[in-house]
Coordinates of C-alpha atoms and ligand atoms in Angstrom, one line a residue:
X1 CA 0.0 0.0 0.0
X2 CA 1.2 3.5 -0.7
X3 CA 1.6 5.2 2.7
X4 CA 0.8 8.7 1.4
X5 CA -2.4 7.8 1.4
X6 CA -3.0 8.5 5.3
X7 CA -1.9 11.8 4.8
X8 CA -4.6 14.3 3.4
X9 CA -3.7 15.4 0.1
X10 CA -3.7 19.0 0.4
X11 CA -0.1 18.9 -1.3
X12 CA 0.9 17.7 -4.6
X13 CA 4.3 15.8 -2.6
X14 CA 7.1 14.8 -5.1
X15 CA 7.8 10.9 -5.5
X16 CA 10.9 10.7 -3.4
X17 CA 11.0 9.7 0.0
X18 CA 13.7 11.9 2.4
X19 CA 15.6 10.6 4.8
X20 CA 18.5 12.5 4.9
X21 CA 20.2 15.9 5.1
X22 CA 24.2 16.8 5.4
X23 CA 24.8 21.1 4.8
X24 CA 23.1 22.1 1.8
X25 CA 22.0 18.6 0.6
X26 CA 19.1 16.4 0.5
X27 CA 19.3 12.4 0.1
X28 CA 16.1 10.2 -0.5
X29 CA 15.6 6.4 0.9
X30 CA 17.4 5.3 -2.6
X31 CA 20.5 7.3 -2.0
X32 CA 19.5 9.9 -4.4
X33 CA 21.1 13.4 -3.7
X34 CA 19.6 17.0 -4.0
X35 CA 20.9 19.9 -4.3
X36 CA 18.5 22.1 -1.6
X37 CA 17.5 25.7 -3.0
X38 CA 14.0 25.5 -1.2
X39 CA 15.6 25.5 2.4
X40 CA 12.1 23.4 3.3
X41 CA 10.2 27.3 2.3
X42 CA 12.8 29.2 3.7
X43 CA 13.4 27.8 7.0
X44 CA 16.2 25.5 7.1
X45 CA 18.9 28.8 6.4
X46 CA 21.6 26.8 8.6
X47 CA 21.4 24.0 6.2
X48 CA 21.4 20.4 7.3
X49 CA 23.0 18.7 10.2
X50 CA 24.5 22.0 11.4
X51 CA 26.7 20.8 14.5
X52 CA 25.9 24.4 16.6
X53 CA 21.9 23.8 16.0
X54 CA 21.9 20.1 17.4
X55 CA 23.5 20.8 20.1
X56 CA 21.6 24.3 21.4
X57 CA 18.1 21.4 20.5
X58 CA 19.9 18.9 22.9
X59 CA 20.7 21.5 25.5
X60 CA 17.7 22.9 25.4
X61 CA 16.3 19.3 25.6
X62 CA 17.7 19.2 28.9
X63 CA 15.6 22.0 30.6
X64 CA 11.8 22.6 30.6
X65 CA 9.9 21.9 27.0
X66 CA 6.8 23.5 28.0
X67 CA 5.7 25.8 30.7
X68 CA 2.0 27.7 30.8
X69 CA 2.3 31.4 29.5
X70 CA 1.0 32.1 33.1
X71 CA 4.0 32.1 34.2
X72 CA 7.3 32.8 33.3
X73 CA 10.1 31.4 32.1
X74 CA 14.3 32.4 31.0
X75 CA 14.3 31.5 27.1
X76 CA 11.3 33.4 25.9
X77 CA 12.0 36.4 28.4
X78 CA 16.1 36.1 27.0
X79 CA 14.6 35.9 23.3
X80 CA 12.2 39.0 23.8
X81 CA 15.0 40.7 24.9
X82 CA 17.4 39.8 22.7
X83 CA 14.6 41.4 19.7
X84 CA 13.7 44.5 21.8
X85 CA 17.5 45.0 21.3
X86 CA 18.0 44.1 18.1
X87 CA 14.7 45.9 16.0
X88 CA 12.3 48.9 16.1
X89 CA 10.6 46.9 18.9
X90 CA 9.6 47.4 22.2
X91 CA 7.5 44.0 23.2
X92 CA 7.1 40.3 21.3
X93 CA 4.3 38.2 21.3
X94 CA 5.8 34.4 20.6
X95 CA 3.2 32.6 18.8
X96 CA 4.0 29.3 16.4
X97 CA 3.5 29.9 12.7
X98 CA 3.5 32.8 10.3
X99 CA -0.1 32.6 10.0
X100 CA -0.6 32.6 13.9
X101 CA 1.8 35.5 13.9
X102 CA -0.1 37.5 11.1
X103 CA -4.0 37.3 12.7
X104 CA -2.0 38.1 16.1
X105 CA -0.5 41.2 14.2
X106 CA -3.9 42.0 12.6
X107 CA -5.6 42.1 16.2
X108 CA -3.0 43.8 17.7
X109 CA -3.3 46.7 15.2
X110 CA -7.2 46.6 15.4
X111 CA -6.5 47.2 19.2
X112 CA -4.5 49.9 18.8
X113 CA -6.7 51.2 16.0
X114 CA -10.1 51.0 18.1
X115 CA -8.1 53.0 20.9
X116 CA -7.4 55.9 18.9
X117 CA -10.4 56.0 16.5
X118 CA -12.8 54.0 17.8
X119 CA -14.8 51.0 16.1
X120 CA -14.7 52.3 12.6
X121 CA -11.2 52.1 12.5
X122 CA -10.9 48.2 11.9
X123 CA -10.2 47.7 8.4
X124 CA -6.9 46.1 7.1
X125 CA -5.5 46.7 3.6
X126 CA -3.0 44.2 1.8
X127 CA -0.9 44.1 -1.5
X128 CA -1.2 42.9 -4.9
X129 CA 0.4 39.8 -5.0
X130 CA 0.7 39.4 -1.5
X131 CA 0.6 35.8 0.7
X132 CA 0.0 36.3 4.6
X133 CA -1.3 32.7 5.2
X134 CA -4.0 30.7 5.1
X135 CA -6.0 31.1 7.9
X136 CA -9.6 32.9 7.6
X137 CA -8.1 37.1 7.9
X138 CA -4.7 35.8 6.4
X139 CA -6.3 33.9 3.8
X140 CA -8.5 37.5 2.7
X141 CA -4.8 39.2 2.6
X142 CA -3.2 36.6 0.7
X143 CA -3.9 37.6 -3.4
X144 CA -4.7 33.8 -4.9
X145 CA -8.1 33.2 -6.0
X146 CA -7.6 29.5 -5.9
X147 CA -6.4 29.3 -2.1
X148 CA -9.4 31.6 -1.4
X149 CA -12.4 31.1 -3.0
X150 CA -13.1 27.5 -2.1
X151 CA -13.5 29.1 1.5
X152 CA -15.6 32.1 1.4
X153 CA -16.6 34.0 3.2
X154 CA -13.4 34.6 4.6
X155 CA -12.8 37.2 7.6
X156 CA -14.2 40.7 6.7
X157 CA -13.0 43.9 6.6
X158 CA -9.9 43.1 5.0
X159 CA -8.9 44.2 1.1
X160 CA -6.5 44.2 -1.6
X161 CA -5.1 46.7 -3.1
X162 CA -3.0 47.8 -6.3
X163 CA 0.5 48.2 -5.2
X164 CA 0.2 52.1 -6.5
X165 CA 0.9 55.0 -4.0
X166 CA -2.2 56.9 -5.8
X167 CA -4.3 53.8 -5.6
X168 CA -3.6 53.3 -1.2
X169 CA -3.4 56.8 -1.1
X170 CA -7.2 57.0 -2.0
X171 CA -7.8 53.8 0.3
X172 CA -6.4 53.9 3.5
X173 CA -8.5 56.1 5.0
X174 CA -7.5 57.4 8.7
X175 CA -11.5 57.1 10.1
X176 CA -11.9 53.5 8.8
X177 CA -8.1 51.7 8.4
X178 CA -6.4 50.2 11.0
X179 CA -3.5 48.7 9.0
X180 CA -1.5 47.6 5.9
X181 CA 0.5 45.0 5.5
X182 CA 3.1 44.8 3.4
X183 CA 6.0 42.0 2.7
X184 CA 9.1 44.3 2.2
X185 CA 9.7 41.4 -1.0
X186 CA 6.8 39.5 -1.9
X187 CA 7.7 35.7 -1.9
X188 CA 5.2 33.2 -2.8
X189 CA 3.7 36.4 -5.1
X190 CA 6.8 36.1 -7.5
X191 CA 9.6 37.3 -6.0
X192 CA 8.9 41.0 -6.3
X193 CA 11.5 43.2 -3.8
X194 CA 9.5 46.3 -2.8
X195 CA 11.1 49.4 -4.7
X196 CA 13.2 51.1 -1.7
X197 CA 11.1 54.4 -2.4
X198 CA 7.9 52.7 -2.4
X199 CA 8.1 51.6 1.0
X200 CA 9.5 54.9 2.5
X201 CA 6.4 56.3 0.8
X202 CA 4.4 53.8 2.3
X203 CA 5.7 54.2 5.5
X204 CA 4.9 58.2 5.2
X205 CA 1.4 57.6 4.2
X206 CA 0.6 55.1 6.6
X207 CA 2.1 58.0 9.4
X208 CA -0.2 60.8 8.3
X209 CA -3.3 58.8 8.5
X210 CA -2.0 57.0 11.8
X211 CA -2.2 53.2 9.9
X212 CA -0.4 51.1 11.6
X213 CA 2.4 49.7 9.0
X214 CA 2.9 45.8 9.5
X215 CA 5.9 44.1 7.6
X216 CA 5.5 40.7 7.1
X217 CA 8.8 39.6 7.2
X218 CA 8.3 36.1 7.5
X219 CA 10.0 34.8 4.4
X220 CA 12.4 37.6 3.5
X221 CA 13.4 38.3 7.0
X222 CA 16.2 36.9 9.4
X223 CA 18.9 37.1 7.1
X224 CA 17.7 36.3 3.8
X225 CA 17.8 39.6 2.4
X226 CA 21.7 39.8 3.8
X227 CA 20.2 42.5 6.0
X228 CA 19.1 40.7 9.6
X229 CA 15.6 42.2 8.6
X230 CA 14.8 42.9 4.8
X231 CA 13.5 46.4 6.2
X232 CA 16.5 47.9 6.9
X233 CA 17.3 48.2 3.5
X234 CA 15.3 50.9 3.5
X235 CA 15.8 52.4 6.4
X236 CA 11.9 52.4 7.0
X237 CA 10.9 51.2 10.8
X238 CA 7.1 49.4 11.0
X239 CA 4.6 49.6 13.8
X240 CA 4.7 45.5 13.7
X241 CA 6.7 43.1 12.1
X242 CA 6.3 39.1 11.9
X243 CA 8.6 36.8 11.2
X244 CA 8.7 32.9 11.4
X245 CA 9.7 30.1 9.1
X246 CA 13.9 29.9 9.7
X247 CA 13.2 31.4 13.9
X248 CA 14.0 27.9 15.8
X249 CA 15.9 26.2 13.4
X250 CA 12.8 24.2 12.2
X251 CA 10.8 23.9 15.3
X252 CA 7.8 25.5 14.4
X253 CA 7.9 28.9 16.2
X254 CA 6.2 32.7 15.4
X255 CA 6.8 36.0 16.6
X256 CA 4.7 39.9 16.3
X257 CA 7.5 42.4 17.3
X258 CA 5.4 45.7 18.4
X259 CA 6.3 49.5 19.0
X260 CA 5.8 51.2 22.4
X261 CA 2.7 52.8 20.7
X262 CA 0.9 49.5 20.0
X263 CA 2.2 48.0 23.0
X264 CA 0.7 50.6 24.9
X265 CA -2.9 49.6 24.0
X266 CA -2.5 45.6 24.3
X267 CA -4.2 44.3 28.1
X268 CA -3.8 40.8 29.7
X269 CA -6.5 38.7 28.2
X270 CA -6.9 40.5 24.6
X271 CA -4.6 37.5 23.1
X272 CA -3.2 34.1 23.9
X273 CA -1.5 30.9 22.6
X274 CA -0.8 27.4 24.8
X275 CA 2.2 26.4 23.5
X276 CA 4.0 29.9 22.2
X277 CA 7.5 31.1 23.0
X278 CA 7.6 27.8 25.3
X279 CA 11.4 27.1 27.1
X280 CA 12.3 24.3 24.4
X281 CA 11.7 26.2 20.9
X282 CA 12.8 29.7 22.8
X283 CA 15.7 28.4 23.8
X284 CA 16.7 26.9 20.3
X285 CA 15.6 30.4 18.5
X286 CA 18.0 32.1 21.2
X287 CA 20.8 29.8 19.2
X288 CA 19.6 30.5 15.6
X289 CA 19.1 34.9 15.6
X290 CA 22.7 35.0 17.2
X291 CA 23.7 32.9 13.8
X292 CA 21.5 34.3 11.4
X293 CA 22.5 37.8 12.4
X294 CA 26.1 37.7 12.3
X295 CA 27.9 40.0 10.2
X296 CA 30.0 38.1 8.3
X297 CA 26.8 35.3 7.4
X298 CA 25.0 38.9 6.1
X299 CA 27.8 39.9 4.1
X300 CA 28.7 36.6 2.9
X301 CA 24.1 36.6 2.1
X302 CA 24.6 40.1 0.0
X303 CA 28.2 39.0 -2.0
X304 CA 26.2 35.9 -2.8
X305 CA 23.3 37.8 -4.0
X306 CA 25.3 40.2 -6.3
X307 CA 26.8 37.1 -7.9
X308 CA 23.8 35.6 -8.1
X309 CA 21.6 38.5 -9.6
X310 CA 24.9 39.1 -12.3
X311 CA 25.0 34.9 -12.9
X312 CA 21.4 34.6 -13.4
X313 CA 21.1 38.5 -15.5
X314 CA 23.4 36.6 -18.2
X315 CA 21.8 33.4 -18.1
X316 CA 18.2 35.3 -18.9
X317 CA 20.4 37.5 -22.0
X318 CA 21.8 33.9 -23.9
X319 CA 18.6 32.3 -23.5
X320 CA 15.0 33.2 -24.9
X321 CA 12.8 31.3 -22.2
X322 CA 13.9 33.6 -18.8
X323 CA 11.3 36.5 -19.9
X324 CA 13.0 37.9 -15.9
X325 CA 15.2 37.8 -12.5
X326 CA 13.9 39.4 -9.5
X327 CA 15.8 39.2 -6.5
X328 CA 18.2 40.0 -3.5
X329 CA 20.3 38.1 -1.3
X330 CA 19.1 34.5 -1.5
X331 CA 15.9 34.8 -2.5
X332 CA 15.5 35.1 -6.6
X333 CA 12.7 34.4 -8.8
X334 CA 12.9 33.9 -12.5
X335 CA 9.9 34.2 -14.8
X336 CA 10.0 31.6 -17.4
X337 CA 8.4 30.8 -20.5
X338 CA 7.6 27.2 -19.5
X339 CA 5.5 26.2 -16.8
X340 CA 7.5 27.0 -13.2
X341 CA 6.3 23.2 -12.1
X342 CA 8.0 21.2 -15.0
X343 CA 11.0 22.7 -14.6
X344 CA 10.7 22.1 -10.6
X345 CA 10.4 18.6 -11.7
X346 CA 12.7 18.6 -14.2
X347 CA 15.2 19.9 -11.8
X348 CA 14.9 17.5 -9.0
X349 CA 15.3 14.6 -11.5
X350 CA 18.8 16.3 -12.4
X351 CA 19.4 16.5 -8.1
X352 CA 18.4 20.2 -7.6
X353 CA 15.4 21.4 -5.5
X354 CA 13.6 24.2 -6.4
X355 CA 10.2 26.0 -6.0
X356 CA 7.7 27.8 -8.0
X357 CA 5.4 31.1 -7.2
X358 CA 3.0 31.0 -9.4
X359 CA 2.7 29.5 -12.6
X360 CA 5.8 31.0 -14.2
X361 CA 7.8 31.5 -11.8
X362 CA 10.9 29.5 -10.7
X363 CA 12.0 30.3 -7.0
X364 CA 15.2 30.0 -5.3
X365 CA 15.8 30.1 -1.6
X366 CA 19.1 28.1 -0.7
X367 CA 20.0 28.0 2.7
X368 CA 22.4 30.8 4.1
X369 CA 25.5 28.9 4.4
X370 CA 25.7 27.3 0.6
X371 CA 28.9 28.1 -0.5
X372 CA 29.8 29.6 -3.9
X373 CA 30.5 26.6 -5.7
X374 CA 27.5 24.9 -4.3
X375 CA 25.7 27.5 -5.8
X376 CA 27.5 27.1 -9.2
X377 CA 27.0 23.5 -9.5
X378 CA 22.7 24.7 -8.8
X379 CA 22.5 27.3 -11.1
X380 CA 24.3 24.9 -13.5
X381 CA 21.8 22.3 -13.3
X382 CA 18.4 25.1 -13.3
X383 CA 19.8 26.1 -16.9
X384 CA 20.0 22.0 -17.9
X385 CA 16.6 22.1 -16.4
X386 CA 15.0 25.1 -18.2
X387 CA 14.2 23.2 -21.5
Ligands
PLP401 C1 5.1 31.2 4.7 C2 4.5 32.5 4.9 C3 3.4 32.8 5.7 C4 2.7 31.7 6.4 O1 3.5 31.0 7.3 P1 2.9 29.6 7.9 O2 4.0 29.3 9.0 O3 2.9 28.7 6.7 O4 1.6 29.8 8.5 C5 3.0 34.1 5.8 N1 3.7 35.1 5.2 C6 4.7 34.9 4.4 C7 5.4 36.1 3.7 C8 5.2 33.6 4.2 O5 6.2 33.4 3.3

């Protein structure tokens, strides 16, 4: 009997069977290699078998696993400090998805919002091409009619808009909007890196009209960018920020980082999670932000990208099916002529992992510690793949 069949197919899963990862590679249950460039959707950016991670996971296997959010404990305390000194923040939430983290983020900001404006102000405005999750509110900010129409009606007061400064500038509305979300670059959308200007004109907009700005930084933060958070690029700070997928190293583990002002109008009792920011995976994220935001790993993320955008530029001007590259750091999309899922395939039957975002669009997200010539050999087989 095929065993997949116990698992509900809400994925399309590849043949292979994985059993095994050593640094940037993937080996299935026939001894088959892979090349990783999906980092399991952005999360594993220390790779495989990273000698540091196991043993801050065995450590912290030592002490408490889980302890009730009614009372305190060292890790999640340490952690929240360590990102109060680190970011824009002030307070964290720990939660344990990006999802989680986003609907925390939206009802933090509708907090804050009904404070200051009263019960009007509650609406929440997202981007073109954006993916926040797909929960009920992060499923009505996520732009893909097929993840979202099976499921109406989906939360309420929450829209889309064009990502056009004249377009939100007639939209967000001080009486009625509470926030806008915005992922500084759009990943499961296509790749798209937020145009530097756009976002400081964003972040004026949203200002004026007292709209709190939430990043969604979930993807394209922690180090991916080669900046610790993809915002600081910009030099733009956000009323909230989330971030999730590489936080614990693979435990599954989410996080709202919030101004003062927000802070300010959050009471016991307006939010909760059992198992969030427990001892175990608090500890363990404690491990991975001290890695993921060292310099030289961020300078090593941005020389990488900068070979990377010039590798894959001249691959797209000797071939006729790469119509473009978007990217920055380690995180690059490529819109090709063929369809983005036979060349995923095609690639993972030459020993390269890759993923799509959308229908024509090829996504790379290798893990932060590949080496040059790992990502060489990766780009060499995605051009063998192409055709
Ligand atoms: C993956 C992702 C999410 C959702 O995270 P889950 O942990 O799958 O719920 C939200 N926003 C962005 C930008 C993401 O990439």
């Amino acid at each position: 009997m095929d065993t997949t069949e116990a698992i509900l197919a809400t994925y399309k899963r590849a043949p292979m069977r994985i059993v095994r990862g050593e640094g940037v590679e993937l080996f299935d249950d026939e001894g088959n290699a892979y090349l990783d460039f999906t980092s399991g959707i952005a999360v594993n950016a220390l790779g495989y078998g990273d000698e540091g991670l196991r043993e801050a996971m065995h450590t912290a296997a030592d002490g408490l696993v889980h302890v009730s959010n009614l009372y305190r404990t060292e890790p999640g305390e340490a952690l929240a400090r360590w990102f109060v000194e680190h970011s824009f923040a002030d307070r964290v939430f720990f939660c344990n998805s990006g999802a989680e983290a986003n609907e925390g983020a939206f009802k933090f900001a509708r907090r804050w919002a009904r404070a200051i404006g009263g019960a009007p102000k509650h609406e929440i405005v997202a981007l073109r091409g954006a993916f926040h999750g797909r929960l009920f509110a992060t499923l009505a900010a996520t732009d893909r009619p097929q993840y979202r129409l099976p499921y109406r009606p989906l939360a309420g007061g929450i829209t889309i808009a064009e990502r056009d400064l004249r377009e939100l500038e007639g939209m967000l509305d001080a009486e009625t909007v509470a926030a806008l979300i915005v992922e500084p670059v759009q990943g499961e959308g296509g790749v798209r890196v937020l145009d530097e200007g756009f976002l400081l004109e964003l972040r004026a907009l949203t200002r004026e009209r007292k709209v709190a700005l939430i990043l969604d930084e979930i993807q394209c933060g922690l180090g991916r960018t080669g900046w610790l958070f993809a915002h600081e690029r910009s030099g733009i700070t956000p009323d909230l920020m989330t971030i999730a997928k590489p936080l614990a190293g693979g435990l599954p583990m989410g996080a709202i980082l919030v101004s003062s002002e927000i802070a300010c109008a959050v009471r016991p009792g307006d939010h909760g999670t059992t198992f969030g920011g427990g001892p175990f995976v608090a500890a363990v994220a404690r491990y991975v932000v001290e890695r993921l935001s060292d310099e030289t790993l961020l300078a090593t993320v941005r020389s990488h990208g900068a070979w990377l955008g010039d590798t894959l530029d001249a691959m797209a001007k000797r071939r006729t099916d790469i119509r473009a590259v978007r990217g920055v750091g380690l995180m690059w999309g490529l819109d090709t002529v063929q369809p983005a899922a036979d060349i995923v395939r095609r690639a993972r039957e030459r020993g390269l992992l890759v993923l799509s975002a959308g229908d024509h669009t090829v996504r790379l997200l290798p893990p932060l510690t590949i080496r040059r010539d790992e990502l060489a050999v990766g780009l060499a087989r995605l051009e063998a793949s192409l055709t």
